[in-house]
PDB file of C-alpha atoms and ligand atoms in Angstrom:
ATOM      1  CA  MET A   1      35.635  40.208-121.053  1.00  0.00           C
ATOM      2  CA  SER A   2      36.336  37.626-123.593  1.00  0.00           C
ATOM      3  CA  SER A   3      39.573  38.000-125.682  1.00  0.00           C
ATOM      4  CA  SER A   4      37.602  38.117-129.087  1.00  0.00           C
ATOM      5  CA  THR A   5      35.870  41.083-127.282  1.00  0.00           C
ATOM      6  CA  PRO A   6      36.397  44.299-128.694  1.00  0.00           C
ATOM      7  CA  MET A   7      38.330  46.660-126.233  1.00  0.00           C
ATOM      8  CA  PRO A   8      36.168  49.717-125.966  1.00  0.00           C
ATOM      9  CA  GLU A   9      38.754  53.187-126.476  1.00  0.00           C
ATOM     10  CA  ILE A  10      38.512  54.707-122.959  1.00  0.00           C
ATOM     11  CA  ARG A  11      39.729  58.085-122.219  1.00  0.00           C
ATOM     12  CA  VAL A  12      39.656  59.394-118.498  1.00  0.00           C
ATOM     13  CA  PHE A  13      40.136  63.445-118.035  1.00  0.00           C
ATOM     14  CA  PRO A  14      40.120  64.410-114.405  1.00  0.00           C
ATOM     15  CA  THR A  15      37.095  66.386-114.652  1.00  0.00           C
ATOM     16  CA  ALA A  16      34.423  66.287-116.150  1.00  0.00           C
ATOM     17  CA  GLU A  17      34.281  69.514-117.772  1.00  0.00           C
ATOM     18  CA  GLU A  18      37.175  68.282-119.515  1.00  0.00           C
ATOM     19  CA  ALA A  19      35.259  65.369-120.576  1.00  0.00           C
ATOM     20  CA  GLU A  20      32.546  67.060-121.944  1.00  0.00           C
ATOM     21  CA  ILE A  21      35.269  69.035-123.499  1.00  0.00           C
ATOM     22  CA  SER A  22      36.056  66.031-125.111  1.00  0.00           C
ATOM     23  CA  VAL A  23      33.453  64.709-126.563  1.00  0.00           C
ATOM     24  CA  ALA A  24      32.423  67.687-128.022  1.00  0.00           C
ATOM     25  CA  ALA A  25      35.744  67.558-130.318  1.00  0.00           C
ATOM     26  CA  GLU A  26      34.458  64.975-130.912  1.00  0.00           C
ATOM     27  CA  LEU A  27      31.021  65.545-132.513  1.00  0.00           C
ATOM     28  CA  GLY A  28      32.445  68.672-133.987  1.00  0.00           C
ATOM     29  CA  ALA A  29      35.289  67.165-135.673  1.00  0.00           C
ATOM     30  CA  GLN A  30      33.072  64.615-137.515  1.00  0.00           C
ATOM     31  CA  LEU A  31      31.098  67.453-138.744  1.00  0.00           C
ATOM     32  CA  ARG A  32      33.595  69.445-139.914  1.00  0.00           C
ATOM     33  CA  ALA A  33      34.697  66.770-141.644  1.00  0.00           C
ATOM     34  CA  ALA A  34      31.061  65.308-143.003  1.00  0.00           C
ATOM     35  CA  PRO A  35      28.848  68.104-142.735  1.00  0.00           C
ATOM     36  CA  ALA A  36      25.779  66.434-143.349  1.00  0.00           C
ATOM     37  CA  SER A  37      26.097  64.163-140.908  1.00  0.00           C
ATOM     38  CA  VAL A  38      23.395  61.690-138.877  1.00  0.00           C
ATOM     39  CA  LEU A  39      24.476  61.731-135.189  1.00  0.00           C
ATOM     40  CA  GLY A  40      22.455  60.227-133.282  1.00  0.00           C
ATOM     41  CA  LEU A  41      22.010  62.883-129.911  1.00  0.00           C
ATOM     42  CA  ALA A  42      21.279  62.138-126.022  1.00  0.00           C
ATOM     43  CA  THR A  43      19.491  64.221-122.644  1.00  0.00           C
ATOM     44  CA  GLY A  44      20.515  63.708-118.985  1.00  0.00           C
ATOM     45  CA  ASN A  45      22.907  66.284-116.990  1.00  0.00           C
ATOM     46  CA  SER A  46      26.875  64.827-118.590  1.00  0.00           C
ATOM     47  CA  MET A  47      25.498  66.162-122.222  1.00  0.00           C
ATOM     48  CA  ILE A  48      25.198  69.395-120.446  1.00  0.00           C
ATOM     49  CA  GLY A  49      28.422  70.779-120.692  1.00  0.00           C
ATOM     50  CA  VAL A  50      28.455  68.962-124.291  1.00  0.00           C
ATOM     51  CA  TYR A  51      25.969  71.108-125.835  1.00  0.00           C
ATOM     52  CA  ARG A  52      27.556  74.224-124.286  1.00  0.00           C
ATOM     53  CA  GLU A  53      30.491  73.453-125.684  1.00  0.00           C
ATOM     54  CA  LEU A  54      28.681  72.782-128.735  1.00  0.00           C
ATOM     55  CA  VAL A  55      27.037  76.085-128.681  1.00  0.00           C
ATOM     56  CA  ARG A  56      30.197  77.638-128.040  1.00  0.00           C
ATOM     57  CA  LEU A  57      32.126  76.226-130.841  1.00  0.00           C
ATOM     58  CA  HIS A  58      29.315  77.745-133.937  1.00  0.00           C
ATOM     59  CA  ARG A  59      29.706  81.019-132.269  1.00  0.00           C
ATOM     60  CA  ASP A  60      33.415  81.993-131.798  1.00  0.00           C
ATOM     61  CA  GLU A  61      34.320  78.983-134.478  1.00  0.00           C
ATOM     62  CA  GLY A  62      31.792  78.785-137.299  1.00  0.00           C
ATOM     63  CA  LEU A  63      31.096  75.450-136.067  1.00  0.00           C
ATOM     64  CA  SER A  64      27.487  74.349-138.361  1.00  0.00           C
ATOM     65  CA  PHE A  65      25.069  71.692-137.652  1.00  0.00           C
ATOM     66  CA  ALA A  66      22.697  73.747-141.463  1.00  0.00           C
ATOM     67  CA  GLY A  67      23.759  70.069-142.489  1.00  0.00           C
ATOM     68  CA  MET A  68      23.034  68.093-140.302  1.00  0.00           C
ATOM     69  CA  THR A  69      20.640  65.101-139.321  1.00  0.00           C
ATOM     70  CA  SER A  70      20.000  63.686-135.679  1.00  0.00           C
ATOM     71  CA  PHE A  71      17.594  61.250-133.958  1.00  0.00           C
ATOM     72  CA  ASN A  72      17.743  61.813-130.138  1.00  0.00           C
ATOM     73  CA  LEU A  73      17.200  58.060-127.715  1.00  0.00           C
ATOM     74  CA  ASP A  74      14.454  58.431-126.079  1.00  0.00           C
ATOM     75  CA  GLU A  75      11.485  60.652-124.904  1.00  0.00           C
ATOM     76  CA  TYR A  76       8.822  60.948-122.196  1.00  0.00           C
ATOM     77  CA  CYS A  77       5.424  59.384-122.877  1.00  0.00           C
ATOM     78  CA  GLY A  78       2.296  61.327-121.893  1.00  0.00           C
ATOM     79  CA  LEU A  79       4.045  64.946-121.813  1.00  0.00           C
ATOM     80  CA  VAL A  80       2.691  67.954-124.217  1.00  0.00           C
ATOM     81  CA  ALA A  81       5.043  69.026-126.638  1.00  0.00           C
ATOM     82  CA  ASP A  82       6.357  72.004-124.890  1.00  0.00           C
ATOM     83  CA  ASP A  83       6.151  70.444-121.637  1.00  0.00           C
ATOM     84  CA  PRO A  84       9.704  72.025-120.704  1.00  0.00           C
ATOM     85  CA  SER A  85      10.471  68.227-118.492  1.00  0.00           C
ATOM     86  CA  SER A  86      10.330  67.102-121.710  1.00  0.00           C
ATOM     87  CA  PHE A  87      13.874  65.867-123.905  1.00  0.00           C
ATOM     88  CA  ALA A  88      12.510  68.234-126.288  1.00  0.00           C
ATOM     89  CA  ALA A  89      12.268  71.175-125.006  1.00  0.00           C
ATOM     90  CA  TYR A  90      15.531  69.663-123.247  1.00  0.00           C
ATOM     91  CA  MET A  91      17.375  70.327-126.637  1.00  0.00           C
ATOM     92  CA  HIS A  92      16.122  73.211-127.535  1.00  0.00           C
ATOM     93  CA  LEU A  93      17.121  74.768-124.626  1.00  0.00           C
ATOM     94  CA  HIS A  94      20.897  73.767-124.912  1.00  0.00           C
ATOM     95  CA  LEU A  95      21.514  73.019-128.632  1.00  0.00           C
ATOM     96  CA  PHE A  96      18.757  73.458-131.746  1.00  0.00           C
ATOM     97  CA  ASP A  97      18.101  76.769-130.850  1.00  0.00           C
ATOM     98  CA  LEU A  98      20.899  78.659-130.565  1.00  0.00           C
ATOM     99  CA  VAL A  99      22.882  77.082-133.732  1.00  0.00           C
ATOM    100  CA  ASP A 100      22.355  76.742-137.192  1.00  0.00           C
ATOM    101  CA  ALA A 101      20.183  73.583-137.547  1.00  0.00           C
ATOM    102  CA  ASP A 102      18.219  72.647-139.615  1.00  0.00           C
ATOM    103  CA  THR A 103      14.751  71.794-137.577  1.00  0.00           C
ATOM    104  CA  SER A 104      12.821  69.963-140.425  1.00  0.00           C
ATOM    105  CA  LYS A 105      16.320  67.467-140.270  1.00  0.00           C
ATOM    106  CA  LEU A 106      16.181  66.850-135.840  1.00  0.00           C
ATOM    107  CA  HIS A 107      13.890  63.737-135.096  1.00  0.00           C
ATOM    108  CA  LEU A 108      12.466  62.982-131.457  1.00  0.00           C
ATOM    109  CA  PRO A 109      10.863  59.444-131.014  1.00  0.00           C
ATOM    110  CA  ASP A 110       6.890  60.747-130.320  1.00  0.00           C
ATOM    111  CA  GLY A 111       6.351  59.026-126.649  1.00  0.00           C
ATOM    112  CA  ASN A 112       1.870  59.788-127.894  1.00  0.00           C
ATOM    113  CA  SER A 113       1.908  57.070-130.232  1.00  0.00           C
ATOM    114  CA  ALA A 114       1.979  53.423-129.431  1.00  0.00           C
ATOM    115  CA  GLU A 115       3.140  52.698-133.158  1.00  0.00           C
ATOM    116  CA  ALA A 116       5.554  55.229-133.761  1.00  0.00           C
ATOM    117  CA  GLY A 117       8.869  52.446-132.903  1.00  0.00           C
ATOM    118  CA  ALA A 118       8.887  51.688-136.350  1.00  0.00           C
ATOM    119  CA  ALA A 119       8.437  54.722-138.026  1.00  0.00           C
ATOM    120  CA  TYR A 120      11.181  56.076-136.214  1.00  0.00           C
ATOM    121  CA  GLU A 121      13.388  53.293-136.769  1.00  0.00           C
ATOM    122  CA  ALA A 122      12.554  53.332-140.846  1.00  0.00           C
ATOM    123  CA  SER A 123      13.856  57.310-140.672  1.00  0.00           C
ATOM    124  CA  ILE A 124      16.547  56.100-138.929  1.00  0.00           C
ATOM    125  CA  THR A 125      17.136  53.865-141.971  1.00  0.00           C
ATOM    126  CA  ALA A 126      15.694  56.040-144.673  1.00  0.00           C
ATOM    127  CA  ALA A 127      18.615  58.750-143.581  1.00  0.00           C
ATOM    128  CA  GLY A 128      20.932  55.962-143.920  1.00  0.00           C
ATOM    129  CA  GLY A 129      22.265  55.151-140.330  1.00  0.00           C
ATOM    130  CA  ILE A 130      23.693  56.245-137.424  1.00  0.00           C
ATOM    131  CA  GLU A 131      27.330  57.514-138.241  1.00  0.00           C
ATOM    132  CA  LEU A 132      27.730  58.424-134.741  1.00  0.00           C
ATOM    133  CA  GLN A 133      25.933  57.808-131.499  1.00  0.00           C
ATOM    134  CA  LEU A 134      26.327  59.507-127.953  1.00  0.00           C
ATOM    135  CA  LEU A 135      25.382  57.873-124.626  1.00  0.00           C
ATOM    136  CA  GLY A 136      25.088  58.283-120.975  1.00  0.00           C
ATOM    137  CA  ILE A 137      24.312  55.788-118.205  1.00  0.00           C
ATOM    138  CA  GLY A 138      22.168  54.808-116.337  1.00  0.00           C
ATOM    139  CA  ARG A 139      23.258  54.215-112.307  1.00  0.00           C
ATOM    140  CA  ASN A 140      21.586  51.190-113.299  1.00  0.00           C
ATOM    141  CA  GLY A 141      23.275  50.348-116.327  1.00  0.00           C
ATOM    142  CA  HIS A 142      20.445  52.038-119.220  1.00  0.00           C
ATOM    143  CA  ILE A 143      21.437  53.606-122.172  1.00  0.00           C
ATOM    144  CA  GLY A 144      18.615  55.607-123.899  1.00  0.00           C
ATOM    145  CA  PHE A 145      15.865  54.303-121.656  1.00  0.00           C
ATOM    146  CA  ASN A 146      16.377  50.446-121.872  1.00  0.00           C
ATOM    147  CA  GLU A 147      15.748  49.643-118.434  1.00  0.00           C
ATOM    148  CA  PRO A 148      17.779  46.248-116.610  1.00  0.00           C
ATOM    149  CA  GLY A 149      16.337  43.236-118.418  1.00  0.00           C
ATOM    150  CA  SER A 150      16.184  45.249-121.917  1.00  0.00           C
ATOM    151  CA  PRO A 151      17.095  42.120-124.941  1.00  0.00           C
ATOM    152  CA  GLN A 152      19.743  42.885-126.970  1.00  0.00           C
ATOM    153  CA  ASN A 153      17.325  42.358-130.181  1.00  0.00           C
ATOM    154  CA  SER A 154      14.945  45.269-128.391  1.00  0.00           C
ATOM    155  CA  ARG A 155      14.270  48.419-131.702  1.00  0.00           C
ATOM    156  CA  THR A 156      12.218  51.355-130.531  1.00  0.00           C
ATOM    157  CA  ARG A 157       9.538  51.191-128.402  1.00  0.00           C
ATOM    158  CA  ILE A 158       7.331  52.149-125.716  1.00  0.00           C
ATOM    159  CA  VAL A 159       9.032  50.738-121.938  1.00  0.00           C
ATOM    160  CA  GLU A 160       8.471  51.724-118.220  1.00  0.00           C
ATOM    161  CA  LEU A 161      10.561  52.917-116.562  1.00  0.00           C
ATOM    162  CA  ALA A 162      12.558  51.708-113.585  1.00  0.00           C
ATOM    163  CA  GLN A 163      11.343  53.487-110.250  1.00  0.00           C
ATOM    164  CA  ARG A 164      15.000  54.183-109.505  1.00  0.00           C
ATOM    165  CA  THR A 165      15.138  56.160-112.611  1.00  0.00           C
ATOM    166  CA  ARG A 166      11.807  57.686-111.851  1.00  0.00           C
ATOM    167  CA  GLU A 167      13.399  59.015-108.931  1.00  0.00           C
ATOM    168  CA  VAL A 168      16.771  60.074-110.113  1.00  0.00           C
ATOM    169  CA  ASN A 169      14.672  61.881-112.685  1.00  0.00           C
ATOM    170  CA  ALA A 170      12.335  63.756-110.846  1.00  0.00           C
ATOM    171  CA  ALA A 171      15.060  66.398-110.240  1.00  0.00           C
ATOM    172  CA  ASP A 172      13.587  67.373-113.712  1.00  0.00           C
ATOM    173  CA  PHE A 173      10.235  68.027-113.086  1.00  0.00           C
ATOM    174  CA  PRO A 174       8.433  70.536-111.204  1.00  0.00           C
ATOM    175  CA  PRO A 175       8.519  69.757-107.123  1.00  0.00           C
ATOM    176  CA  GLY A 176       5.223  67.662-106.669  1.00  0.00           C
ATOM    177  CA  ALA A 177       4.725  66.922-110.970  1.00  0.00           C
ATOM    178  CA  GLU A 178       4.647  63.652-111.062  1.00  0.00           C
ATOM    179  CA  VAL A 179       6.990  61.639-113.665  1.00  0.00           C
ATOM    180  CA  PRO A 180       5.922  59.672-116.605  1.00  0.00           C
ATOM    181  CA  HIS A 181       6.285  55.655-115.886  1.00  0.00           C
ATOM    182  CA  HIS A 182       6.856  55.232-119.293  1.00  0.00           C
ATOM    183  CA  ALA A 183       9.366  56.607-121.969  1.00  0.00           C
ATOM    184  CA  VAL A 184       9.280  55.727-126.099  1.00  0.00           C
ATOM    185  CA  THR A 185      13.158  54.881-126.268  1.00  0.00           C
ATOM    186  CA  MET A 186      15.563  53.351-129.281  1.00  0.00           C
ATOM    187  CA  GLY A 187      16.344  49.731-128.801  1.00  0.00           C
ATOM    188  CA  ILE A 188      19.191  47.924-127.816  1.00  0.00           C
ATOM    189  CA  ALA A 189      19.484  46.467-131.236  1.00  0.00           C
ATOM    190  CA  THR A 190      19.101  50.299-132.523  1.00  0.00           C
ATOM    191  CA  ILE A 191      21.640  51.909-130.884  1.00  0.00           C
ATOM    192  CA  LEU A 192      23.919  48.981-131.862  1.00  0.00           C
ATOM    193  CA  ASP A 193      23.946  49.666-135.412  1.00  0.00           C
ATOM    194  CA  SER A 194      25.208  53.140-135.390  1.00  0.00           C
ATOM    195  CA  ARG A 195      28.457  52.837-137.394  1.00  0.00           C
ATOM    196  CA  ARG A 196      30.451  54.935-133.986  1.00  0.00           C
ATOM    197  CA  ILE A 197      29.332  55.219-129.941  1.00  0.00           C
ATOM    198  CA  ILE A 198      30.391  57.256-127.435  1.00  0.00           C
ATOM    199  CA  LEU A 199      29.498  56.718-123.954  1.00  0.00           C
ATOM    200  CA  LEU A 200      30.490  59.618-121.566  1.00  0.00           C
ATOM    201  CA  ALA A 201      30.327  58.731-118.091  1.00  0.00           C
ATOM    202  CA  THR A 202      30.903  60.949-115.111  1.00  0.00           C
ATOM    203  CA  GLY A 203      31.438  61.454-111.526  1.00  0.00           C
ATOM    204  CA  ALA A 204      30.983  58.801-109.260  1.00  0.00           C
ATOM    205  CA  ALA A 205      27.381  57.362-109.134  1.00  0.00           C
ATOM    206  CA  LYS A 206      28.540  56.118-112.232  1.00  0.00           C
ATOM    207  CA  ALA A 207      31.148  53.795-111.589  1.00  0.00           C
ATOM    208  CA  GLU A 208      29.530  51.212-110.355  1.00  0.00           C
ATOM    209  CA  ALA A 209      27.400  50.057-113.374  1.00  0.00           C
ATOM    210  CA  LEU A 210      30.089  51.325-115.997  1.00  0.00           C
ATOM    211  CA  ALA A 211      32.638  49.097-114.449  1.00  0.00           C
ATOM    212  CA  ASP A 212      30.247  45.705-114.772  1.00  0.00           C
ATOM    213  CA  ALA A 213      29.504  47.150-118.336  1.00  0.00           C
ATOM    214  CA  MET A 214      32.510  47.739-119.187  1.00  0.00           C
ATOM    215  CA  SER A 215      34.432  44.054-117.968  1.00  0.00           C
ATOM    216  CA  GLY A 216      31.196  42.304-116.201  1.00  0.00           C
ATOM    217  CA  ALA A 217      29.503  39.252-118.451  1.00  0.00           C
ATOM    218  CA  VAL A 218      27.863  40.972-121.274  1.00  0.00           C
ATOM    219  CA  ARG A 219      23.823  41.120-119.873  1.00  0.00           C
ATOM    220  CA  PRO A 220      20.717  42.161-120.330  1.00  0.00           C
ATOM    221  CA  GLU A 221      20.262  43.204-116.640  1.00  0.00           C
ATOM    222  CA  ASN A 222      22.917  45.517-117.364  1.00  0.00           C
ATOM    223  CA  PRO A 223      22.236  47.065-120.619  1.00  0.00           C
ATOM    224  CA  ALA A 224      24.798  49.018-121.143  1.00  0.00           C
ATOM    225  CA  SER A 225      26.853  45.393-120.840  1.00  0.00           C
ATOM    226  CA  PHE A 226      26.228  45.022-124.549  1.00  0.00           C
ATOM    227  CA  LEU A 227      28.048  47.971-126.246  1.00  0.00           C
ATOM    228  CA  GLN A 228      30.941  45.662-125.226  1.00  0.00           C
ATOM    229  CA  THR A 229      30.338  43.757-128.528  1.00  0.00           C
ATOM    230  CA  HIS A 230      30.391  46.970-130.502  1.00  0.00           C
ATOM    231  CA  PRO A 231      33.316  48.035-132.057  1.00  0.00           C
ATOM    232  CA  ARG A 232      33.561  51.454-132.235  1.00  0.00           C
ATOM    233  CA  VAL A 233      32.691  52.827-128.642  1.00  0.00           C
ATOM    234  CA  THR A 234      34.750  55.226-127.208  1.00  0.00           C
ATOM    235  CA  LEU A 235      34.243  55.708-123.336  1.00  0.00           C
ATOM    236  CA  VAL A 236      35.024  59.748-122.007  1.00  0.00           C
ATOM    237  CA  CYS A 237      35.190  59.507-118.629  1.00  0.00           C
ATOM    238  CA  ASP A 238      36.202  61.483-115.828  1.00  0.00           C
ATOM    239  CA  GLU A 239      38.355  60.314-112.886  1.00  0.00           C
ATOM    240  CA  ALA A 240      35.537  59.478-110.737  1.00  0.00           C
ATOM    241  CA  ALA A 241      33.162  57.272-112.860  1.00  0.00           C
ATOM    242  CA  ALA A 242      36.179  55.768-114.115  1.00  0.00           C
ATOM    243  CA  ALA A 243      37.424  54.232-110.417  1.00  0.00           C
ATOM    244  CA  LEU A 244      36.252  50.922-110.518  1.00  0.00           C
ATOM    245  CA  LEU A 245      37.660  50.349-113.730  1.00  0.00           C
ATOM    246  CA  PRO A 246      39.859  47.401-113.834  1.00  0.00           C
ATOM    247  CA  ALA A 247      43.633  48.341-114.505  1.00  0.00           C
ATOM    248  CA  GLN A 248      43.862  46.185-117.601  1.00  0.00           C
ATOM    249  CA  LEU A 249      41.208  48.385-119.691  1.00  0.00           C
ATOM    250  CA  ARG A 250      42.817  51.732-118.815  1.00  0.00           C
ATOM    251  CA  GLY A 251      45.996  50.903-120.363  1.00  0.00           C
TER     252      GLY A 251
HETATM  253  C1  GLP B 301      18.672  59.730-118.285  1.00  0.00           C
HETATM  254  C2  GLP B 301      18.579  59.417-120.327  1.00  0.00           C
HETATM  255  C3  GLP B 301      19.456  59.049-120.932  1.00  0.00           C
HETATM  256  C4  GLP B 301      20.551  59.253-119.726  1.00  0.00           C
HETATM  257  C5  GLP B 301      20.685  59.325-118.456  1.00  0.00           C
HETATM  258  C6  GLP B 301      22.029  59.460-117.312  1.00  0.00           C
HETATM  259  O1  GLP B 301      16.948  59.457-118.627  1.00  0.00           O
HETATM  260  N1  GLP B 301      17.095  58.093-120.640  1.00  0.00           N
HETATM  261  O2  GLP B 301      19.702  58.735-122.161  1.00  0.00           O
HETATM  262  O3  GLP B 301      22.047  58.795-120.340  1.00  0.00           O
HETATM  263  O4  GLP B 301      19.438  59.105-117.832  1.00  0.00           O
HETATM  264  O5  GLP B 301      21.229  60.426-117.063  1.00  0.00           O
HETATM  265  P1  GLP B 301      22.070  61.836-116.577  1.00  0.00           P
HETATM  266  O6  GLP B 301      23.548  61.961-117.575  1.00  0.00           O
HETATM  267  O7  GLP B 301      21.486  63.243-115.705  1.00  0.00           O
HETATM  268  O8  GLP B 301      22.535  60.741-115.588  1.00  0.00           O
END
């Protein structure tokens, strides 16, 4: 990292569950302070505990999602609308159907339209931009579905999934089902336009990509490394994911 690079705020928790609860608390605080917030939402196993805690905050502590506008990062191409392996189904299962969200304000990119990228960008802009973007990280450094090689100026578009990503994500599909080869994803530039970013990384499988993203060269080969150029990134992780972070980053 050069001396001009903004330092991310880093919070390391002993367990994944504590990291997930901390991220949910941050999102909850955002919604309480500004109920009409525009949030960028993510999927993946890492986020399940975040949404579980947000649902608990709604049920037990009156957190409302009624004013929230949301934009999800990505979606597979080629799945029918109610496919249980879609990210849309994931969001309904883990969050949208369990809280008081206004369905007219919830957005996922359309994986079945080649022209959907520009429309998605336009709707984010029309909503005033994303205040707080939640992000996970792939084992190869992908953010959203921006696989290695994604340029910094990329916008919402259809991408080809890396073989490694398809293998990892096969667990989210029925045995024997073909994992889609393509997906639609917000681009790196779309993500970097968010005013604040929280990156949640848990588990030892993320340690290498995470350390490289935070302290290696900023380059398309590790898409998460572009987060080094953003002024307001908070990294929330467990000890296992943080294991390879340079000591000076952990403070
Ligand atoms: C998925 C998603 C990403 C997610 C990442 C990590 O494929 N497209 O948005 O952050 O890969 O997923 P997980 O949390 O399951 O490790």
